[in-house]
mmCIF file of C-alpha atoms in Angstrom:
data_model
loop_
_atom_site.group_PDB
_atom_site.id
_atom_site.type_symbol
_atom_site.label_atom_id
_atom_site.label_comp_id
_atom_site.label_asym_id
_atom_site.label_seq_id
_atom_site.Cartn_x
_atom_site.Cartn_y
_atom_site.Cartn_z
ATOM 1 C CA PRO C 21 0.000 0.000 0.000
ATOM 2 C CA TYR C 22 3.006 2.369 0.294
ATOM 3 C CA PRO C 23 4.926 1.917 -2.950
ATOM 4 C CA ASN C 24 7.232 4.909 -2.511
ATOM 5 C CA LYS C 25 8.330 5.502 1.061
ATOM 6 C CA ASP C 26 9.711 8.940 0.140
ATOM 7 C CA ALA C 27 6.432 10.236 -1.240
ATOM 8 C CA ALA C 28 4.058 12.120 1.000
ATOM 9 C CA MET C 29 0.661 10.458 1.206
ATOM 10 C CA ASN C 30 -2.531 12.031 2.439
ATOM 11 C CA THR C 31 -5.435 10.793 4.477
ATOM 12 C CA LEU C 32 -8.654 12.731 4.928
ATOM 13 C CA THR C 33 -9.690 12.994 8.575
ATOM 14 C CA THR C 34 -12.941 14.437 9.867
ATOM 15 C CA ASP C 35 -12.351 17.980 8.633
ATOM 16 C CA THR C 36 -8.843 18.300 7.300
ATOM 17 C CA VAL C 37 -6.063 16.496 5.451
ATOM 18 C CA ILE C 38 -3.235 14.864 7.389
ATOM 19 C CA THR C 39 -0.073 14.392 5.348
ATOM 20 C CA TYR C 40 2.256 11.459 6.120
ATOM 21 C CA ARG C 41 5.872 11.675 5.050
ATOM 22 C CA PRO C 42 9.301 10.435 6.101
ATOM 23 C CA ILE C 43 10.531 12.124 9.245
ATOM 24 C CA ARG C 44 13.314 14.665 8.792
ATOM 25 C CA GLU C 45 15.842 16.278 11.082
ATOM 26 C CA ASP C 46 14.030 19.602 10.798
ATOM 27 C CA ASP C 47 11.007 17.884 12.462
ATOM 28 C CA ILE C 48 12.961 17.383 15.688
ATOM 29 C CA PRO C 49 11.855 20.583 17.498
ATOM 30 C CA ALA C 50 8.185 19.829 16.789
ATOM 31 C CA ALA C 51 8.586 16.161 17.743
ATOM 32 C CA HIS C 52 10.313 17.208 20.954
ATOM 33 C CA ALA C 53 7.407 19.542 21.739
ATOM 34 C CA LEU C 54 4.977 16.624 21.316
ATOM 35 C CA THR C 55 6.870 14.559 23.884
ATOM 36 C CA GLN C 56 7.241 17.501 26.244
ATOM 37 C CA ALA C 57 3.465 18.025 26.165
ATOM 38 C CA VAL C 58 2.955 14.538 27.640
ATOM 39 C CA ARG C 59 5.967 14.812 29.957
ATOM 40 C CA TRP C 60 8.109 12.186 28.239
ATOM 41 C CA PRO C 61 11.719 12.702 29.327
ATOM 42 C CA HIS C 62 13.284 12.980 25.870
ATOM 43 C CA ARG C 63 15.684 15.845 25.249
ATOM 44 C CA ILE C 64 16.385 17.450 21.884
ATOM 45 C CA GLU C 65 19.645 15.443 21.837
ATOM 46 C CA ASP C 66 17.658 12.226 22.298
ATOM 47 C CA TRP C 67 15.429 13.100 19.360
ATOM 48 C CA GLN C 68 18.477 13.929 17.237
ATOM 49 C CA ALA C 69 19.928 10.515 18.014
ATOM 50 C CA VAL C 70 16.777 8.498 17.332
ATOM 51 C CA VAL C 71 16.102 10.265 14.039
ATOM 52 C CA ARG C 72 19.708 9.822 12.869
ATOM 53 C CA LEU C 73 19.848 6.163 13.912
ATOM 54 C CA GLY C 74 16.465 5.180 12.520
ATOM 55 C CA THR C 75 13.736 6.115 10.128
ATOM 56 C CA GLY C 76 10.023 6.655 10.310
ATOM 57 C CA PHE C 77 7.181 8.995 9.577
ATOM 58 C CA ALA C 78 5.755 12.324 10.608
ATOM 59 C CA ALA C 79 2.104 13.224 10.318
ATOM 60 C CA GLU C 80 1.445 16.860 9.662
ATOM 61 C CA GLU C 81 -1.512 19.152 9.327
ATOM 62 C CA HIS C 82 -1.158 22.581 7.730
ATOM 63 C CA GLY C 83 2.644 22.239 7.916
ATOM 64 C CA SER C 84 2.728 21.379 11.640
ATOM 65 C CA VAL C 85 3.883 17.988 12.917
ATOM 66 C CA VAL C 86 1.048 16.351 14.855
ATOM 67 C CA GLY C 87 2.430 12.811 15.174
ATOM 68 C CA THR C 88 5.485 10.605 14.743
ATOM 69 C CA ALA C 89 6.486 6.939 14.651
ATOM 70 C CA LEU C 90 10.059 5.680 14.203
ATOM 71 C CA TRP C 91 11.818 2.344 13.816
ATOM 72 C CA TRP C 92 15.363 1.030 14.007
ATOM 73 C CA ALA C 93 16.768 -2.015 12.243
ATOM 74 C CA GLN C 94 18.609 -4.387 14.555
ATOM 75 C CA GLY C 95 20.169 -6.683 12.005
ATOM 76 C CA GLU C 96 18.353 -8.258 9.075
ATOM 77 C CA HIS C 97 15.659 -10.027 11.088
ATOM 78 C CA GLN C 98 14.844 -7.743 13.997
ATOM 79 C CA ALA C 99 13.725 -4.183 14.629
ATOM 80 C CA SER C 100 12.446 -1.981 17.375
ATOM 81 C CA LEU C 101 9.988 0.842 17.084
ATOM 82 C CA GLY C 102 8.976 3.741 19.216
ATOM 83 C CA MET C 103 8.500 7.485 19.509
ATOM 84 C CA VAL C 104 4.896 6.832 18.515
ATOM 85 C CA ILE C 105 3.079 9.945 19.594
ATOM 86 C CA VAL C 106 0.110 11.970 18.422
ATOM 87 C CA ALA C 107 -0.773 15.437 19.703
ATOM 88 C CA ALA C 108 -3.589 15.318 22.254
ATOM 89 C CA THR C 109 -5.707 17.555 20.011
ATOM 90 C CA HIS C 110 -5.436 15.003 17.191
ATOM 91 C CA GLN C 111 -5.932 11.719 19.046
ATOM 92 C CA GLY C 112 -8.859 9.466 18.177
ATOM 93 C CA ARG C 113 -8.661 10.321 14.464
ATOM 94 C CA GLY C 114 -6.691 7.257 13.317
ATOM 95 C CA ILE C 115 -3.368 9.088 13.000
ATOM 96 C CA GLY C 116 -1.528 6.785 15.413
ATOM 97 C CA ARG C 117 -2.857 3.702 13.631
ATOM 98 C CA GLU C 118 -1.828 5.065 10.223
ATOM 99 C CA LEU C 119 1.672 5.915 11.496
ATOM 100 C CA MET C 120 2.018 2.429 13.000
ATOM 101 C CA GLN C 121 0.825 0.738 9.812
ATOM 102 C CA ARG C 122 3.360 2.681 7.760
ATOM 103 C CA VAL C 123 6.196 1.790 10.136
ATOM 104 C CA LEU C 124 5.176 -1.869 10.246
ATOM 105 C CA GLN C 125 5.035 -1.939 6.443
ATOM 106 C CA GLU C 126 8.668 -0.804 6.417
ATOM 107 C CA THR C 127 9.870 -3.246 9.084
ATOM 108 C CA GLY C 128 8.470 -6.051 6.952
ATOM 109 C CA SER C 129 8.885 -9.540 8.383
ATOM 110 C CA ARG C 130 11.364 -8.502 11.075
ATOM 111 C CA GLN C 131 10.617 -9.564 14.633
ATOM 112 C CA THR C 132 9.667 -6.192 16.096
ATOM 113 C CA LEU C 133 9.979 -4.984 19.662
ATOM 114 C CA LEU C 134 7.884 -2.056 20.835
ATOM 115 C CA ILE C 135 8.424 -0.316 24.144
ATOM 116 C CA ALA C 136 5.288 1.662 24.829
ATOM 117 C CA THR C 137 3.201 3.450 27.392
ATOM 118 C CA PRO C 138 -0.073 1.954 28.640
ATOM 119 C CA ALA C 139 -2.005 4.682 26.791
ATOM 120 C CA GLY C 140 -1.118 3.125 23.440
ATOM 121 C CA GLN C 141 -1.614 -0.486 24.498
ATOM 122 C CA PRO C 142 -5.093 -0.942 22.955
ATOM 123 C CA LEU C 143 -3.853 0.287 19.578
ATOM 124 C CA TYR C 144 -0.715 -1.854 19.683
ATOM 125 C CA GLU C 145 -2.639 -4.972 20.697
ATOM 126 C CA SER C 146 -5.098 -4.392 17.842
ATOM 127 C CA LEU C 147 -2.068 -4.456 15.510
ATOM 128 C CA GLY C 148 -0.880 -7.814 16.845
ATOM 129 C CA PHE C 149 1.514 -6.799 19.631
ATOM 130 C CA ALA C 150 1.318 -8.567 22.982
ATOM 131 C CA ALA C 151 2.596 -7.237 26.292
ATOM 132 C CA THR C 152 5.519 -9.333 27.511
ATOM 133 C CA GLY C 153 6.821 -7.411 30.490
ATOM 134 C CA THR C 154 7.329 -4.076 32.159
ATOM 135 C CA ILE C 155 10.215 -1.671 31.896
ATOM 136 C CA HIS C 156 10.810 0.746 34.735
ATOM 137 C CA GLN C 157 12.503 3.917 33.598
ATOM 138 C CA HIS C 158 14.755 5.811 35.958
ATOM 139 C CA GLN C 159 16.511 8.998 35.134
ATOM 140 C CA GLY C 160 18.757 11.455 36.825
ATOM 141 C CA ILE C 161 22.281 12.733 36.842
ATOM 142 C CA MET C 162 24.959 10.083 37.123
ATOM 143 C CA GLN C 163 27.228 10.490 40.108
ATOM 144 C CA ALA C 164 30.374 8.619 41.026
ATOM 145 C CA ILE C 165 29.673 5.579 43.170
ATOM 146 C CA ALA C 166 31.916 3.025 44.773
ATOM 147 C CA PRO C 167 31.790 -0.422 43.175
ATOM 148 C CA PRO C 168 29.950 -3.061 45.181
ATOM 149 C CA ALA C 169 32.067 -5.228 47.454
ATOM 150 C CA GLY C 170 33.513 -8.182 45.552
ATOM 151 C CA ALA C 171 32.865 -6.619 42.125
ATOM 152 C CA GLY C 172 36.533 -6.606 41.220
ATOM 153 C CA GLU C 173 37.920 -3.766 39.169
ATOM 154 C CA VAL C 174 35.374 -1.281 37.844
ATOM 155 C CA ARG C 175 36.704 1.324 35.422
ATOM 156 C CA LEU C 176 35.759 3.347 32.393
ATOM 157 C CA ALA C 177 35.886 1.430 29.137
ATOM 158 C CA GLU C 178 38.702 2.240 26.740
ATOM 159 C CA PRO C 179 38.052 3.102 23.061
ATOM 160 C CA ALA C 180 39.844 -0.098 22.020
ATOM 161 C CA GLU C 181 37.199 -2.096 23.937
ATOM 162 C CA LEU C 182 34.260 -0.828 21.865
ATOM 163 C CA GLY C 183 34.037 -4.098 19.925
ATOM 164 C CA THR C 184 33.813 -6.039 23.184
ATOM 165 C CA LEU C 185 31.060 -3.726 24.463
ATOM 166 C CA VAL C 186 29.097 -4.132 21.230
ATOM 167 C CA ASP C 187 29.453 -7.905 21.455
ATOM 168 C CA LEU C 188 28.258 -7.921 25.081
ATOM 169 C CA ALA C 189 25.241 -5.763 24.240
ATOM 170 C CA ASN C 190 24.340 -7.966 21.271
ATOM 171 C CA ARG C 191 24.621 -11.164 23.305
ATOM 172 C CA ALA C 192 22.683 -9.705 26.246
ATOM 173 C CA THR C 193 19.740 -8.618 24.108
ATOM 174 C CA GLY C 194 19.886 -11.169 21.301
ATOM 175 C CA ARG C 195 19.707 -8.238 18.888
ATOM 176 C CA SER C 196 22.172 -6.259 16.819
ATOM 177 C CA ARG C 197 22.890 -3.225 19.005
ATOM 178 C CA ASP C 198 25.968 -2.071 17.061
ATOM 179 C CA ALA C 199 24.650 1.331 15.965
ATOM 180 C CA ILE C 200 23.269 2.401 19.337
ATOM 181 C CA VAL C 201 26.293 1.256 21.350
ATOM 182 C CA LYS C 202 28.668 3.036 18.956
ATOM 183 C CA HIS C 203 26.534 6.168 19.159
ATOM 184 C CA LEU C 204 26.473 6.081 22.948
ATOM 185 C CA ALA C 205 30.240 5.615 23.051
ATOM 186 C CA ARG C 206 30.655 8.782 20.972
ATOM 187 C CA VAL C 207 28.423 10.884 23.213
#
């Protein structure tokens, strides 16, 4: 149904046209504002990273971004998706479903992991996702801590150890985490 992923496609909603197109870096401020409105913790730098590392769609109305959905390849057979958000003023109009369907069309047959809020759970379940667990998010400013007793040597990783860190992340998750680990090492 989406033969050219670079072409903008339109859907008529109740009283206006919503345009769906590939997300761009110049959408980041508007996407950030969407997440700020619902108190998601993402910073502009987080949005820059997820857009650069992945791909996805923006929904816009009259030139303003009103929704997003992104996905990230994790090897040939797996993907993750997220940053699925629709402005509160535009919810209930099928925009989230359309964004999800476009992203899922692009992920193809990959096994896809979605980390989501409970608010989106009914939509995601209607698209075939099933809840498999809970993630608890903690955030704050990292401070120096003493290693736990018996932990052995704890030190900062060296640049030459990046390959080892990538391998550990891939084995721990069963997914290709190369791009994200390399990005995190740079920042």
